[in-house]
Tab-separated table of C-alpha atoms in Angstrom:
chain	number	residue	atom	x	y	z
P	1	UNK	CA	-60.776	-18.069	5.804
P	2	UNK	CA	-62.821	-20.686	4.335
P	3	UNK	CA	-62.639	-21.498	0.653
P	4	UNK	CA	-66.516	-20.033	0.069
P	5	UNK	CA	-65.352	-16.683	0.996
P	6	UNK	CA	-62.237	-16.723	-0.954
P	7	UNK	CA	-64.737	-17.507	-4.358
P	8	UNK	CA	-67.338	-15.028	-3.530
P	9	UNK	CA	-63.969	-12.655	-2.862
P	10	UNK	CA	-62.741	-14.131	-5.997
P	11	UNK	CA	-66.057	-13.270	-7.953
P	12	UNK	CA	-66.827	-9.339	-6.576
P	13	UNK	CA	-63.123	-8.804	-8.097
P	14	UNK	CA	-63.730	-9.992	-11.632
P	15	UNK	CA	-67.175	-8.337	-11.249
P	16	UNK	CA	-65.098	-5.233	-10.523
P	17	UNK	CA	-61.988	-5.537	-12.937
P	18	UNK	CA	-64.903	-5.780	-15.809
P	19	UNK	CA	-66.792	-2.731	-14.652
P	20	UNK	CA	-63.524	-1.039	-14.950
P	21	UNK	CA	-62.492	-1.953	-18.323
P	22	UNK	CA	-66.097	-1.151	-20.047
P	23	UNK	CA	-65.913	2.229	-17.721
P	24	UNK	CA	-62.511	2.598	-19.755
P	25	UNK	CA	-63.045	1.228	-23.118
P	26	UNK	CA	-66.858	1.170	-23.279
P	27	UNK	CA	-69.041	4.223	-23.971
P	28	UNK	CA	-72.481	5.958	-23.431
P	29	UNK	CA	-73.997	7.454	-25.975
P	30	UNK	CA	-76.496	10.379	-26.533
P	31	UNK	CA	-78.921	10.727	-29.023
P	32	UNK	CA	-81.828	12.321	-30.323
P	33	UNK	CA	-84.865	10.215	-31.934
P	34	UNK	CA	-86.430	11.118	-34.823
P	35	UNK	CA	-88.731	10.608	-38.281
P	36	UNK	CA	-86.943	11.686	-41.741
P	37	UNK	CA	-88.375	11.958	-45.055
P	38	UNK	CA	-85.759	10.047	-47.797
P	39	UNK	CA	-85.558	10.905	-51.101
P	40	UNK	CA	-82.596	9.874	-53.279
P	41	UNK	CA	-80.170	9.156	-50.494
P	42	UNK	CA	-80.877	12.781	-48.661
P	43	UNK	CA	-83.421	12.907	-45.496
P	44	UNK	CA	-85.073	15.961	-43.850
P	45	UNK	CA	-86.068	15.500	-40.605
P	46	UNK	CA	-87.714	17.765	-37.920
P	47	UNK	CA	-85.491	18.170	-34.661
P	48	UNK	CA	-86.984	20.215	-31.839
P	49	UNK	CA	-85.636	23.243	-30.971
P	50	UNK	CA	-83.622	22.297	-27.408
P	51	UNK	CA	-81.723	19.615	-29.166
P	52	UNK	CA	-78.277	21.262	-30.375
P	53	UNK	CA	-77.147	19.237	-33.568
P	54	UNK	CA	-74.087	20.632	-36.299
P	55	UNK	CA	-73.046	19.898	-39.348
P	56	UNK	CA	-70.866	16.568	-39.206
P	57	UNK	CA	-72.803	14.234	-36.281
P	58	UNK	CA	-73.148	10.722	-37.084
P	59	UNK	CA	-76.986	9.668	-38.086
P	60	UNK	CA	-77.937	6.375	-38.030
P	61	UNK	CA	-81.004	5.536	-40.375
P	62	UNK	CA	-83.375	2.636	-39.865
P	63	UNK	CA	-84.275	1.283	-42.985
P	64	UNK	CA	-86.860	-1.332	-41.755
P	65	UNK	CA	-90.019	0.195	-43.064
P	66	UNK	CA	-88.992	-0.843	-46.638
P	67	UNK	CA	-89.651	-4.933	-47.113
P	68	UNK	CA	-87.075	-5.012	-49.313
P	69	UNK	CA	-84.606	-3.763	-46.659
P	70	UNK	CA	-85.323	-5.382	-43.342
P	71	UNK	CA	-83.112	-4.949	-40.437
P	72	UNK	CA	-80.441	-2.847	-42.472
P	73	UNK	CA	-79.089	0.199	-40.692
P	74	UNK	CA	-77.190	2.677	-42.780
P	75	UNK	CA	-74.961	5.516	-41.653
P	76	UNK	CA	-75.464	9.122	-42.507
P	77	UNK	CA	-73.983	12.623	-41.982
P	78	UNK	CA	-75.617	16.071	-41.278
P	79	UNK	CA	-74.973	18.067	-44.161
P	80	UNK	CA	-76.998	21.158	-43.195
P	81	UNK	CA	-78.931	22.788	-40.114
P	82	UNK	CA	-81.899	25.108	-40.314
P	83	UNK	CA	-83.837	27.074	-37.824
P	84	UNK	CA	-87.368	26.611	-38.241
P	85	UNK	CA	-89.739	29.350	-36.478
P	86	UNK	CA	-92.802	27.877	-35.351
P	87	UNK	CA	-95.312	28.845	-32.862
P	88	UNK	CA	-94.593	32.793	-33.270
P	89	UNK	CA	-97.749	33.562	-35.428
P	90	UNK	CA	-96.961	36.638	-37.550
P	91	UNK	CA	-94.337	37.689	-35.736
P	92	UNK	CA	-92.099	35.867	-37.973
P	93	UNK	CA	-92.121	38.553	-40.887
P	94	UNK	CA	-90.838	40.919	-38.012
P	95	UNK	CA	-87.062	41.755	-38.346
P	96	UNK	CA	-87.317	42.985	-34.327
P	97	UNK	CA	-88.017	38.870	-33.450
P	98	UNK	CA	-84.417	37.207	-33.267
P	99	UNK	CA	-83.132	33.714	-33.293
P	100	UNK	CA	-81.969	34.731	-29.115
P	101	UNK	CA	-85.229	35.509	-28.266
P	102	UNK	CA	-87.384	32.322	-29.237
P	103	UNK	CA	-87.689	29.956	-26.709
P	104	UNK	CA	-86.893	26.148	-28.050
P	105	UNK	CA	-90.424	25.273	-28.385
P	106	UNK	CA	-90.824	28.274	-30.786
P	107	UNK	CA	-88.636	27.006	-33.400
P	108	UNK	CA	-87.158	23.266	-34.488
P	109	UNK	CA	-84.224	22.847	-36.886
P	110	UNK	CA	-84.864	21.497	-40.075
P	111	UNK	CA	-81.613	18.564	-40.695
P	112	UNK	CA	-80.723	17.362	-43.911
P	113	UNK	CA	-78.359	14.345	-43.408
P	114	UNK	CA	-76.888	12.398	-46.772
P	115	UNK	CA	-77.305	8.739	-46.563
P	116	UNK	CA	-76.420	6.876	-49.668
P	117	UNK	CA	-78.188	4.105	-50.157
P	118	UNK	CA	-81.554	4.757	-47.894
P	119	UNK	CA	-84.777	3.528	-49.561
P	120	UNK	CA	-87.323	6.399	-50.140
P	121	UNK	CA	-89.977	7.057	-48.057
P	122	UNK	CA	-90.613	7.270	-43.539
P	123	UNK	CA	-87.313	6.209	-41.986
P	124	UNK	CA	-86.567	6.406	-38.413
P	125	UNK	CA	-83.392	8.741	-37.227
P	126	UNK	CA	-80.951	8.459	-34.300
P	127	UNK	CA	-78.612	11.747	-34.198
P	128	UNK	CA	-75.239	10.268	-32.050
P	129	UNK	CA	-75.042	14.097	-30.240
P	130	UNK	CA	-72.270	12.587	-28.122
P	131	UNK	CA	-70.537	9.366	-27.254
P	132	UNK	CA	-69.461	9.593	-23.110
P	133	UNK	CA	-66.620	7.101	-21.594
P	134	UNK	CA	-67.731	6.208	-18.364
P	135	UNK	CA	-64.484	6.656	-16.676
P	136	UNK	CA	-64.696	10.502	-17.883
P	137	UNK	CA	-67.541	10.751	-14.898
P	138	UNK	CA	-64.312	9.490	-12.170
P	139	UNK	CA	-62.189	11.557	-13.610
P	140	UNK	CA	-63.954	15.124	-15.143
P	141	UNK	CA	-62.048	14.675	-18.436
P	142	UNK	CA	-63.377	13.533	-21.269
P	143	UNK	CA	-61.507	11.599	-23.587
């Protein structure tokens, strides 16, 4: 039992005892990358088909194209979802083509998301879709 073994010992537990409070307080989160369009505080952005959003996520807008507005972040909300078709050449006219039977690279969702006080013009989007505690992957709940 010499003293180095008791610090290295000493270290791997404080090592562990922080892993365990970010797994329990800390978070992962999932998002989905994207361009918008702003005008007057609303921004339409493309989102492909395959990513699931709703009405209510989080957005987080990048306003650091505009010089007059560098390294500001502002936070949005999706105020409306719409299916796109794209890729289905005249088919789209055809009542027998449903929203089921387009695969997602056949259609994107068109996502307006209010942001008050965005500059107009290209900003860059991050959709939260989900925010994961790690702990939830121990124990299969989610919290």
């Amino acid at each position: 039992t010499k003293a180095s073994m008791w610090v290295a010992l000493t270290a791997v537990l404080i090592l562990l005892a922080g892993l365990l409070v970010w797994a329990i307080f800390g978070y992962l989160e999932v998002t989905i990358q994207a361009y918008g369009i702003a005008d007057d505080g609303v921004i339409t952005s493309y989102i492909a088909g395959d990513s699931a959003v709703t009405i209510g996520m989080e957005a987080r807008i990048d306003d650091t194209h505009n010089p007059q507005n560098l390294d500001e972040q502002v936070t949005g909300v999706i105020t409306a979802v719409d299916l796109v078709a794209t890729n289905v050449g005249e088919t789209t006219d055809d009542p027998s083509v449903s929203v089921n039977s387009l695969r997602p690279a056949d259609h994107s969702f068109m996502v307006t998301i209010s942001a008050p006080g965005v500059s107009d013009g290209i900003v860059d989007v991050t959709i939260l879709k989900e925010r994961i505690h790690p702990i939830s992957f121990l124990t299969g709940r989610s919290r």
